[in-house]
Short mmCIF file of C-alpha atoms and ligand atoms in Angstrom, two decimals:
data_model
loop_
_atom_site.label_atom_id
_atom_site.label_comp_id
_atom_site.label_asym_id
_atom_site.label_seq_id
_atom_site.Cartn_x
_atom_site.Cartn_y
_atom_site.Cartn_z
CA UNK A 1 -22.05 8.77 29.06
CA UNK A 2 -19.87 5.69 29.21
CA UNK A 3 -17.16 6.20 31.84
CA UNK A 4 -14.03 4.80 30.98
CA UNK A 5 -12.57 1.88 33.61
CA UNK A 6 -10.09 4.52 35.59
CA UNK A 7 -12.84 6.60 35.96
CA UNK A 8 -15.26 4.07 37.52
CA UNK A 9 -12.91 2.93 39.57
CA UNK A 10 -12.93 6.77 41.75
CA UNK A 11 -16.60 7.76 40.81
CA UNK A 12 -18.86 5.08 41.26
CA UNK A 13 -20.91 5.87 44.81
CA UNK A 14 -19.05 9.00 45.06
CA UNK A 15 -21.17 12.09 46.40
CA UNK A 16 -24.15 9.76 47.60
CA UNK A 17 -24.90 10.84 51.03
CA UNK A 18 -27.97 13.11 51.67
CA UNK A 19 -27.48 13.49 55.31
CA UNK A 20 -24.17 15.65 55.48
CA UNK A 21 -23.28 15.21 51.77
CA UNK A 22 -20.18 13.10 52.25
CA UNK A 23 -17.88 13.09 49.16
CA UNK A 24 -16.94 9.62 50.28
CA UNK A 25 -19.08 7.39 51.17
CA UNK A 26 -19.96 6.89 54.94
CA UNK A 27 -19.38 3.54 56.78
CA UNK A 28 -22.61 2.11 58.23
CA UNK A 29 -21.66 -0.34 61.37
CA UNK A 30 -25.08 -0.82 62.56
CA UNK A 31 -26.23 -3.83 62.42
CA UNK A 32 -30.17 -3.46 62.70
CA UNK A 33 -32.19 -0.55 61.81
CA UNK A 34 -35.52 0.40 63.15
CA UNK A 35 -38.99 0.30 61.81
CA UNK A 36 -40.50 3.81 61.04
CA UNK A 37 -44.44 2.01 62.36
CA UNK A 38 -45.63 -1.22 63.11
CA UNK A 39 -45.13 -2.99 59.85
CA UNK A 40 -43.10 -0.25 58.21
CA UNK A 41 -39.40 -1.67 57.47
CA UNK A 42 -36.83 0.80 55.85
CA UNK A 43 -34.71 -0.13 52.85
CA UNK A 44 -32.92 -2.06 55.49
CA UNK A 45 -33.48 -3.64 58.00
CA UNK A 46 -30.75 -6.01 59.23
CA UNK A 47 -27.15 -5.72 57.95
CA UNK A 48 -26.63 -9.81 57.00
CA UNK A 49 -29.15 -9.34 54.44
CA UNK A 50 -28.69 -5.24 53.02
CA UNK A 51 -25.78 -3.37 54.21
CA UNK A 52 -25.32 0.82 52.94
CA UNK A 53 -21.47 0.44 52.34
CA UNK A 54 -21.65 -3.32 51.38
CA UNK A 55 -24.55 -2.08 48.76
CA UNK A 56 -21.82 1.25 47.61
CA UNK A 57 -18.94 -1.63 46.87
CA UNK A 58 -21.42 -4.08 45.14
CA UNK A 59 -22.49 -1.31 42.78
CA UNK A 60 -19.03 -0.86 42.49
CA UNK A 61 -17.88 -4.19 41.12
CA UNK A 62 -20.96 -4.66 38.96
CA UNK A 63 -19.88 -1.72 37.21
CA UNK A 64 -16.32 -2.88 36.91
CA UNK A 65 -17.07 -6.23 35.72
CA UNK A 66 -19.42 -4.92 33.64
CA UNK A 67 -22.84 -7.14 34.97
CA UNK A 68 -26.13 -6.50 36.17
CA UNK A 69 -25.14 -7.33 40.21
CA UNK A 70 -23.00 -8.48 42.15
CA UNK A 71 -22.62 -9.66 45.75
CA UNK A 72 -19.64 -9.04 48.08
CA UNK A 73 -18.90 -12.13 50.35
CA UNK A 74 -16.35 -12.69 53.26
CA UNK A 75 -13.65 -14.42 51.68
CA UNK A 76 -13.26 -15.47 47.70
CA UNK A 77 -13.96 -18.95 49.24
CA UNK A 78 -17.25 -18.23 50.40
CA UNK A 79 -17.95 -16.73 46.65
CA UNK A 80 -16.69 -19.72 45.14
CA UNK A 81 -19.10 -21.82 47.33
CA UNK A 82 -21.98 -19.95 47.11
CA UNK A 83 -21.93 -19.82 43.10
CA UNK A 84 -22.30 -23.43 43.61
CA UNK A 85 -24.52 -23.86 46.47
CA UNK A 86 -27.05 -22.00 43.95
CA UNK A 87 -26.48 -23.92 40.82
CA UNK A 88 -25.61 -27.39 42.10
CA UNK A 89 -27.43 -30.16 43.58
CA UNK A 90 -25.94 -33.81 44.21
CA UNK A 91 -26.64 -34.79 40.93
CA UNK A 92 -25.24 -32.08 38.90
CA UNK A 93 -21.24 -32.08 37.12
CA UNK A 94 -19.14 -28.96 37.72
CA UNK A 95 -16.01 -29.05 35.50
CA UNK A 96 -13.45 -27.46 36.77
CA UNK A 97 -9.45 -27.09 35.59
CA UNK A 98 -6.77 -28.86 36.71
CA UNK A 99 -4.84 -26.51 38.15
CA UNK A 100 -6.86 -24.12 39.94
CA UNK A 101 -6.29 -22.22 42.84
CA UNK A 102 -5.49 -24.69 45.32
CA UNK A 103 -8.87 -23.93 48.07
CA UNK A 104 -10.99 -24.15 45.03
CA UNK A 105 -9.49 -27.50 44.39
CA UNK A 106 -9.87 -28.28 47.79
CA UNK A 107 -13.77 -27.31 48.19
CA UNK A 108 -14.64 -29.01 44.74
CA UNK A 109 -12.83 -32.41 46.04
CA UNK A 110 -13.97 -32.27 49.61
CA UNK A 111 -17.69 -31.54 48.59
CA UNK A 112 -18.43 -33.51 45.81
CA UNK A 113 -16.33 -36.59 48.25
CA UNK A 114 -19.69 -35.64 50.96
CA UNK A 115 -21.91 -35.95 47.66
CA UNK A 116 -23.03 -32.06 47.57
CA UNK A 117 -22.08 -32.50 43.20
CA UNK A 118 -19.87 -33.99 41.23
CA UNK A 119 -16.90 -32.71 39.85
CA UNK A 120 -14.63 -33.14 36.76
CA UNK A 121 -10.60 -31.63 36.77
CA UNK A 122 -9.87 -31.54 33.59
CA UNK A 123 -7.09 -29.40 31.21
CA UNK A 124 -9.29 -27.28 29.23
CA UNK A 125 -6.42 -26.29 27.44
CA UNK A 126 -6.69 -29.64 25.66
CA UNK A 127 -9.83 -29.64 23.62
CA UNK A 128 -10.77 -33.10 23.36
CA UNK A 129 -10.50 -33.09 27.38
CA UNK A 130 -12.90 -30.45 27.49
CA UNK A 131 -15.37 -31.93 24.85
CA UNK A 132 -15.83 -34.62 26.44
CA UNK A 133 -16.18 -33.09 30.11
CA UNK A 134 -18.67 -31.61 28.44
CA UNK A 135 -20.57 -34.40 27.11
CA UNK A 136 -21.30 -35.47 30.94
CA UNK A 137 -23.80 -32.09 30.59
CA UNK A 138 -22.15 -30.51 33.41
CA UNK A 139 -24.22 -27.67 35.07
CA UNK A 140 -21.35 -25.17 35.80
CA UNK A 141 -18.21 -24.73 33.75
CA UNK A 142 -15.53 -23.29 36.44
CA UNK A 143 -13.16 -21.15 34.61
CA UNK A 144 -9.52 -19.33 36.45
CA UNK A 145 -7.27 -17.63 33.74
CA UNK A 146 -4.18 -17.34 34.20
CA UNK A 147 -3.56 -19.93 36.24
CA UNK A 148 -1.54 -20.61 39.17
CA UNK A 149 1.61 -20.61 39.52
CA UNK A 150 2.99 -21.30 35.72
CA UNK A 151 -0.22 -18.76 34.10
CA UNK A 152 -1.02 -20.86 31.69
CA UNK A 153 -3.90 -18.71 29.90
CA UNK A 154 -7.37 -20.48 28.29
CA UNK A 155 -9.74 -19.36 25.68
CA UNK A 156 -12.57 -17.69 28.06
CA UNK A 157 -14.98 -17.16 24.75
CA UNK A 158 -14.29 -20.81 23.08
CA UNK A 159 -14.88 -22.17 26.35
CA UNK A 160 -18.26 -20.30 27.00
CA UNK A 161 -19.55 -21.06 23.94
CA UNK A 162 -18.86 -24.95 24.21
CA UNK A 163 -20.38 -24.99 27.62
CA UNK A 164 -23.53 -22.89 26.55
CA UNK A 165 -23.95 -25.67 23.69
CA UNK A 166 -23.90 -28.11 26.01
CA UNK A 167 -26.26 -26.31 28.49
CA UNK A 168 -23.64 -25.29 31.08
CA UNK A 169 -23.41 -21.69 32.74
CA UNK A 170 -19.81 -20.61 32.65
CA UNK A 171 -18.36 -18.66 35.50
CA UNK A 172 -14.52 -17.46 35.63
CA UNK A 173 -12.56 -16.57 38.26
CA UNK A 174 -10.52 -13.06 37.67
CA UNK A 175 -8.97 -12.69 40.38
CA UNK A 176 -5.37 -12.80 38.70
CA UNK A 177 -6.17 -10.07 35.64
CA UNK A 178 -8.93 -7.98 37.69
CA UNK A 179 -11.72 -6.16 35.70
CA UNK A 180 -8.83 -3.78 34.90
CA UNK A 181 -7.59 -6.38 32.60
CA UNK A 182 -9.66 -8.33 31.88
CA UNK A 183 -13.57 -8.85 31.01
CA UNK A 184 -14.89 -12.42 31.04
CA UNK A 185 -18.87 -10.58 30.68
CA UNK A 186 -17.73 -9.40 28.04
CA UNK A 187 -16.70 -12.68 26.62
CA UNK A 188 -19.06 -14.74 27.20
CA UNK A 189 -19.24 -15.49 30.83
CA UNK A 190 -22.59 -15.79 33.10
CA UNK A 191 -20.21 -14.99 36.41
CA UNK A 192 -17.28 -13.93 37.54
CA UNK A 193 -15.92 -14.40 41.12
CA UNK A 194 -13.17 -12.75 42.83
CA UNK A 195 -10.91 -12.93 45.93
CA UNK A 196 -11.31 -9.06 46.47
CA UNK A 197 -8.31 -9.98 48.99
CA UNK A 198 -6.48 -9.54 45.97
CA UNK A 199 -5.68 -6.78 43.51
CA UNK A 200 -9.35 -5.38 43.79
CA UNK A 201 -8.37 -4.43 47.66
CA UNK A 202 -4.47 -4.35 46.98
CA UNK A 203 -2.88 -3.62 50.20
CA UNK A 204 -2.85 -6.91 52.03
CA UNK A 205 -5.46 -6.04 55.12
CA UNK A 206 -8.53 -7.46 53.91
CA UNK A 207 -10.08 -11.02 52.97
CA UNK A 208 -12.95 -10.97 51.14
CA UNK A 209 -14.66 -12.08 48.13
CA UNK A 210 -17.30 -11.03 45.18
CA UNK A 211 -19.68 -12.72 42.75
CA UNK A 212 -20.70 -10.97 39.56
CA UNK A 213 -23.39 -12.23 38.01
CA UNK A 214 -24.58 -10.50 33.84
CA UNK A 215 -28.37 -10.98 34.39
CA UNK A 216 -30.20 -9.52 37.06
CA UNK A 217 -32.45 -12.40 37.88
CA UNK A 218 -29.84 -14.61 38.65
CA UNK A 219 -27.47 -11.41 40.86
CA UNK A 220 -31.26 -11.73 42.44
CA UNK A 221 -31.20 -15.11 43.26
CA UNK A 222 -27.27 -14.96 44.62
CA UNK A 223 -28.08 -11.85 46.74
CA UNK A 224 -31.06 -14.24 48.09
CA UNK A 225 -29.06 -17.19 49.15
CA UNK A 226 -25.93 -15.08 50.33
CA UNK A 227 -28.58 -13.63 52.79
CA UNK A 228 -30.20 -17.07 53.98
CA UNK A 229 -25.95 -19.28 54.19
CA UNK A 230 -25.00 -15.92 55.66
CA UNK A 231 -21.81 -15.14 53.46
CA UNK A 232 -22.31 -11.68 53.07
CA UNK A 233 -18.78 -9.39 53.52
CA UNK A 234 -18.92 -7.25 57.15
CA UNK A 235 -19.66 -3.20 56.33
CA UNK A 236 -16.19 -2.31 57.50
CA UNK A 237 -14.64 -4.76 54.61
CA UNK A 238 -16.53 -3.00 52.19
CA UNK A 239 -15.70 0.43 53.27
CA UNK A 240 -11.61 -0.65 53.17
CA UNK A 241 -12.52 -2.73 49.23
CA UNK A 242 -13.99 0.48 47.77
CA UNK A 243 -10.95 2.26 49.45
CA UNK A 244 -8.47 -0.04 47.62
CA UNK A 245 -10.87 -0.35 44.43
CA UNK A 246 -10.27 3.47 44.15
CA UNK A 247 -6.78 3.06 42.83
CA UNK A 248 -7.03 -0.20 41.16
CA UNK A 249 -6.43 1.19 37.79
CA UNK A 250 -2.83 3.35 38.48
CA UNK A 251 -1.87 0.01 40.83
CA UNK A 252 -2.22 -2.64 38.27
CA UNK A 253 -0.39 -0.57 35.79
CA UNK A 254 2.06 0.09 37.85
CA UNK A 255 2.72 -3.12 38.64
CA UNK A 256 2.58 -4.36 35.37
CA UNK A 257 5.33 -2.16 34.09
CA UNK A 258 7.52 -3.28 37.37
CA UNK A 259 6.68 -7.03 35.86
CA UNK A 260 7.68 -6.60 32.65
CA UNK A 261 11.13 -4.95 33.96
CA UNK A 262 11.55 -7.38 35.89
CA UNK A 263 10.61 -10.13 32.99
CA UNK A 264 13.47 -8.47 30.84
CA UNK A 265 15.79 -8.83 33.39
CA UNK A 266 15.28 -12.24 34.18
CA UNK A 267 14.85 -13.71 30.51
CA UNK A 268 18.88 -12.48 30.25
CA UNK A 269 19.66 -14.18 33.96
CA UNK A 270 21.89 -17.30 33.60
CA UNK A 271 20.05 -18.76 36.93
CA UNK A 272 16.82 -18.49 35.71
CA UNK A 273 15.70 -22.18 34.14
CA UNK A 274 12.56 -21.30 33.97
CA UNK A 275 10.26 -18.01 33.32
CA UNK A 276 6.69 -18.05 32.74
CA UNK A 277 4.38 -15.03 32.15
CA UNK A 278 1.72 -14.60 29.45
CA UNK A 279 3.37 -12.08 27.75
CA UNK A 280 6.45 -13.91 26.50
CA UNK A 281 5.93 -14.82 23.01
CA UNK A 282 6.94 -18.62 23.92
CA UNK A 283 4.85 -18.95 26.99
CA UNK A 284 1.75 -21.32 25.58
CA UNK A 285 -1.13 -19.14 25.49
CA UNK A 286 -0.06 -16.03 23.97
CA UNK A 287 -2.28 -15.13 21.67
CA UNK A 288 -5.32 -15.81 23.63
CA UNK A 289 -4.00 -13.61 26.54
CA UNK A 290 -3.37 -10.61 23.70
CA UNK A 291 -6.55 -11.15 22.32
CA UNK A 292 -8.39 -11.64 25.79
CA UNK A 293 -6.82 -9.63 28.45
CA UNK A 294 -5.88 -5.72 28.38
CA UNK A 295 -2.57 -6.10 29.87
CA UNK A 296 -0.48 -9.37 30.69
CA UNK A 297 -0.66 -8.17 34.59
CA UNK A 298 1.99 -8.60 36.98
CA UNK A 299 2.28 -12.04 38.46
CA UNK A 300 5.47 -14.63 36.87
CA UNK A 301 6.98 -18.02 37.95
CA UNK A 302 10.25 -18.81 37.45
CA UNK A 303 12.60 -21.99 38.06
CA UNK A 304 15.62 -20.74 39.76
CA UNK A 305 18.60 -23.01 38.70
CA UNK A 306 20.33 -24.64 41.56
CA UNK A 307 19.09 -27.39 44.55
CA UNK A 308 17.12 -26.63 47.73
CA UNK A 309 20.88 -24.99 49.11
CA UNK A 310 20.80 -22.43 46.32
CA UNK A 311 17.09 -21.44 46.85
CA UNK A 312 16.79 -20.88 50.75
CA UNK A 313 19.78 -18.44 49.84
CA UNK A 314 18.14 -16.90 47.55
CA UNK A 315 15.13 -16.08 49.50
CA UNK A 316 16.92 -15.24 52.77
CA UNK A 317 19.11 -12.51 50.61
CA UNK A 318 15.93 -10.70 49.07
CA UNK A 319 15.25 -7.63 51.10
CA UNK A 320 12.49 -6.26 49.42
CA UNK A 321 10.46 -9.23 48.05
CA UNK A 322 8.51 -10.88 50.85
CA UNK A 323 8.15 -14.20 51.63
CA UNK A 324 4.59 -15.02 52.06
CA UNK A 325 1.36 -16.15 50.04
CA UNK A 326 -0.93 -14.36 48.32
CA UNK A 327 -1.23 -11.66 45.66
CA UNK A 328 -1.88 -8.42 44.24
CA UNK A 329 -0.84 -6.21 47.38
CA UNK A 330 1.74 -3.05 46.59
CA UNK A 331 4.42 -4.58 47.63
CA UNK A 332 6.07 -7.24 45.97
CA UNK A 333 5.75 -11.02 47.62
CA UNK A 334 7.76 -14.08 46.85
CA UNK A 335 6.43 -17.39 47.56
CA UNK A 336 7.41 -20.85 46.82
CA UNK A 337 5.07 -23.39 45.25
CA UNK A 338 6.21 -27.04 46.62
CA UNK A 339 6.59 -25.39 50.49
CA UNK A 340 3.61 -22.82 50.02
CA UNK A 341 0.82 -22.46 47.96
CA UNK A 342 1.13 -26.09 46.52
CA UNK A 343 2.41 -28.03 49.73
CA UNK A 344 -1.33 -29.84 49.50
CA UNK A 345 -0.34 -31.62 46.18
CA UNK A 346 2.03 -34.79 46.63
CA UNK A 347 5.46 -34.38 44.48
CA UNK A 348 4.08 -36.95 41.51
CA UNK A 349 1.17 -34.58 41.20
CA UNK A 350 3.29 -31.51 41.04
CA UNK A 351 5.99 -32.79 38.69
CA UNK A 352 2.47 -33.82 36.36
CA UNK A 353 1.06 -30.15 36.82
CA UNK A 354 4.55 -29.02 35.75
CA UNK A 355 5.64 -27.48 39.18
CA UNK A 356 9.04 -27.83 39.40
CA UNK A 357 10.98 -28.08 43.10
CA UNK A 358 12.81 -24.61 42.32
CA UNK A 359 9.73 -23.02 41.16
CA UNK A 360 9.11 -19.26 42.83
CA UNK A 361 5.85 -17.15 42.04
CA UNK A 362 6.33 -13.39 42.20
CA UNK A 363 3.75 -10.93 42.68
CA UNK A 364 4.93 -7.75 41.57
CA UNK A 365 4.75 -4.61 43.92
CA UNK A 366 4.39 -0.82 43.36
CA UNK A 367 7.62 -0.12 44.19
CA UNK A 368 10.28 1.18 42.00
CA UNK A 369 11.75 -1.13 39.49
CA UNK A 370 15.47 -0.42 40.00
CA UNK A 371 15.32 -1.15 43.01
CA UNK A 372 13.33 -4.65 42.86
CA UNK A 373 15.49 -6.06 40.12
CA UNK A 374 18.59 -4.77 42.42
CA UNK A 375 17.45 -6.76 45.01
CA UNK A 376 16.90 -9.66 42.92
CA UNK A 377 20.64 -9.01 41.34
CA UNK A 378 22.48 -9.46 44.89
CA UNK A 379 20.48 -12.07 46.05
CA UNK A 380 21.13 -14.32 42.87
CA UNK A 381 24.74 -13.61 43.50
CA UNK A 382 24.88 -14.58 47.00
CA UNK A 383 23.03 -17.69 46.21
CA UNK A 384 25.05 -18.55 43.72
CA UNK A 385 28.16 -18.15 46.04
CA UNK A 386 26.19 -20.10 48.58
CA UNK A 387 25.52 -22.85 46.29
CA UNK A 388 29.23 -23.20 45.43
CA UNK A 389 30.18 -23.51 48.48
CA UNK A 390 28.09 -26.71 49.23
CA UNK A 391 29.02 -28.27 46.07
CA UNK A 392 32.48 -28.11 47.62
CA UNK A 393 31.29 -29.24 51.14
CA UNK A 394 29.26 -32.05 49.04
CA UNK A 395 32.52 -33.13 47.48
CA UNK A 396 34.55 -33.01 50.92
CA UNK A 397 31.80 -35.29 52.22
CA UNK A 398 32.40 -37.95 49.63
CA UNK A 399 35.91 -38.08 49.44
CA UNK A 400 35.90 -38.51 53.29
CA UNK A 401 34.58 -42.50 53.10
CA UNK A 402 37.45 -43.36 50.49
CA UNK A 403 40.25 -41.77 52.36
CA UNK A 404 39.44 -43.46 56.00
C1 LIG B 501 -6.84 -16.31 46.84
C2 LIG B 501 -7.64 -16.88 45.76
C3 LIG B 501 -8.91 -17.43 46.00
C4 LIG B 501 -9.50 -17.53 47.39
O1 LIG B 501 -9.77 -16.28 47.93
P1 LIG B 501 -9.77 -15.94 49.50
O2 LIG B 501 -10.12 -14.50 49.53
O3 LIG B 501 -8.41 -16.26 50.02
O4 LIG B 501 -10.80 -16.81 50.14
C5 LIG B 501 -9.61 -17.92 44.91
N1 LIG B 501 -9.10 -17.89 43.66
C6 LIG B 501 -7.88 -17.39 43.40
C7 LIG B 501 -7.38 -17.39 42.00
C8 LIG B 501 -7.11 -16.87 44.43
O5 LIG B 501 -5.88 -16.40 44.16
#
């Protein structure tokens, strides 16, 4: 029987103990586990390489993403790497986008600078871009849709079967949709990675990270070398990620509907400049996002009219929206690209990438709707109070010079 994806998401390694029959799934701390004889191992025998909870979440997230394997890591960084630690050597291309998640950028640069690959940003939004990225025969197509922070959404399937033609294995990172919303398997993908830190954990108290891999030769051959660099996620991580995974499904919706409130309110806000989110008709990448993902999810950017006055306002008057990085947690966060999760990219490179200076990212919360769009409601209105009064202090300043 096929389970459907809410159902997964509270069955899978349910009722699996034999000692005490658990309903839940015990957490294993132990690090080492003893021989039964000289010679004789057990299924496990030291927790880097097999873990009994880290084994109950990877079954998990195979399931979800639909693949053969998968293999939990400590951090979506340490995924990231260790996808390419396996398929690159110094003489091998990775193309990667343009805008991706800032630490991926970071690793990609700072690696392929020490010669570990080589690496090609390019928009593969743009097709002649990508064609001839892909002419360089490139090992590993890198893949993150929607992007960060203006979702810009790309054609997972087009783009897997390009980089198949040209040789390439294709892996995406879904950490912004989540297998609840979206299947790159399914599409064409060899891999998916994740920053389980995320919406796959969703409460903010754990970093870690997944690979996915559709074959089971190759979830093999990551499960080997996440064993021998030693990026395998601690037991206790994976008892708290199958905690969160269990109510992925109701939290995403949830969220989702508290987005697209929220998007209705803001489209009609006269201080909004900006909106992006993948399920406004106008935002570029539409139709790929209905055709690819099961939802539109519940992250959006918007340009808040106004200077740098109007915006600290704005963000010291919200009560209920956070200030911080990161993602996918129940409760809403706010954060602000050029200060935060962008600070790393010089102001030429961000005006390029289309990241204005007013530009907030929202990650929408659990919480309920009214209230969230109240909040935003007073704190636009204080802010724009705010930024009155310094155009009037602005004008005081001027005249002062001429009259003295
Ligand atoms: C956060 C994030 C990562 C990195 O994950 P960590 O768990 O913080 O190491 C990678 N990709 C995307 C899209 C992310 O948002």
């Amino acid at each position: 029987m096929a389970l459907n994806q809410a159902t997964i998401v509270v069955h899978s390694g349910l009722n699996n103990d034999e000692q005490f029959g658990c309903v839940v799934p015990p957490i294993t701390l132990s690090s080492t586990y003893n021989f039964t004889d000289f010679n004789q191992p057990r299924a496990y025998d030291y927790s880097r390489r097999g873990n009994p909870t880290r084994d109950v979440v990877q079954r998990a997230l195979a399931e979800l993403e639909e693949g053969a394997g998968a293999v939990m890591t400590s951090s979506g960084m340490s995924a990231i790497h260790l996808v390419c630690t396996v398929f690159l050597r110094p003489s091998d291309f990775l193309v990667a986008p343009h805008d991706c998640y800032g630490g991926s950028y970071r690793l990609f640069e700072s690696l392929s600078k020490r010669g570990s690959y080589q690496v090609q940003f390019v928009n593969q939004a743009n097709q002649q871009e990508l064609t001839e990225a892909l002419s360089f025969k490139p090992k590993l197509v890198f893949i993150e849709t929607p992007s960060n922070p203006l979702l810009r959404v790309v054609d997972i399937a087009a783009i897997c079967r390009a980089a198949h033609k040209a040789g390439a294995l294709c892996v995406v990172d879904n950490t912004f949709m989540s297998p609840a919303l979206q299947k790159p398997l399914a599409l064409g993908a060899d891999l998916v990675v994740h920053s389980c830190t995320k919406y796959l954990n969703g409460h903010s108290d754990v970093v870690a990270g997944a690979v996915i891999a559709k074959e089971v030769t190759v979830a093999t051959e990551l499960a080997w070398w996440s064993n021998n660099i030693g990026v395998t996620g601690s037991a206790f991580d994976s008892y708290m990620l199958l905690r969160g995974i269990r109510t992925l499904t109701s939290r995403i919706h949830q969220q989702q509907s508290n987005a697209q409130a929220i998007i209705a309110y803001l489209q009609k806000h006269p201080q909004v400049k900006k909106l992006y989110y993948p399920g406004l008709i106008k935002n570029p990448g539409h139709e790929i996002a209905c055709r690819q993902q099961s939802g539109f999810g519940a992250m959006l950017s918007f340009e808040l009219d106004g200077d740098k006055n109007t915006l600290r306002q704005f963000l010291a008057a919200l009560r209920l929206f956070t200030l911080a990085e990161s993602l996918g947690g129940v409760e809403s966060l706010i954060s602000h690209a050029a200060t935060m999760t962008h600070a790393g990219m010089t102001a030429e490179a961000r005006t390029r990438a289309g990241i204005g200076e007013t530009l907030l990212r929202v990650s929408v919360g659990i919480e309920d709707s009214k209230d969230l769009i109240a909040d935003l409601e007073q704190a636009f209105q204080i802010a724009l109070k705010g930024s009155k009064l310094s155009a009037d202090n602005i004008t005081n300043v001027k005249c002062l010079p001429a009259e003295s």
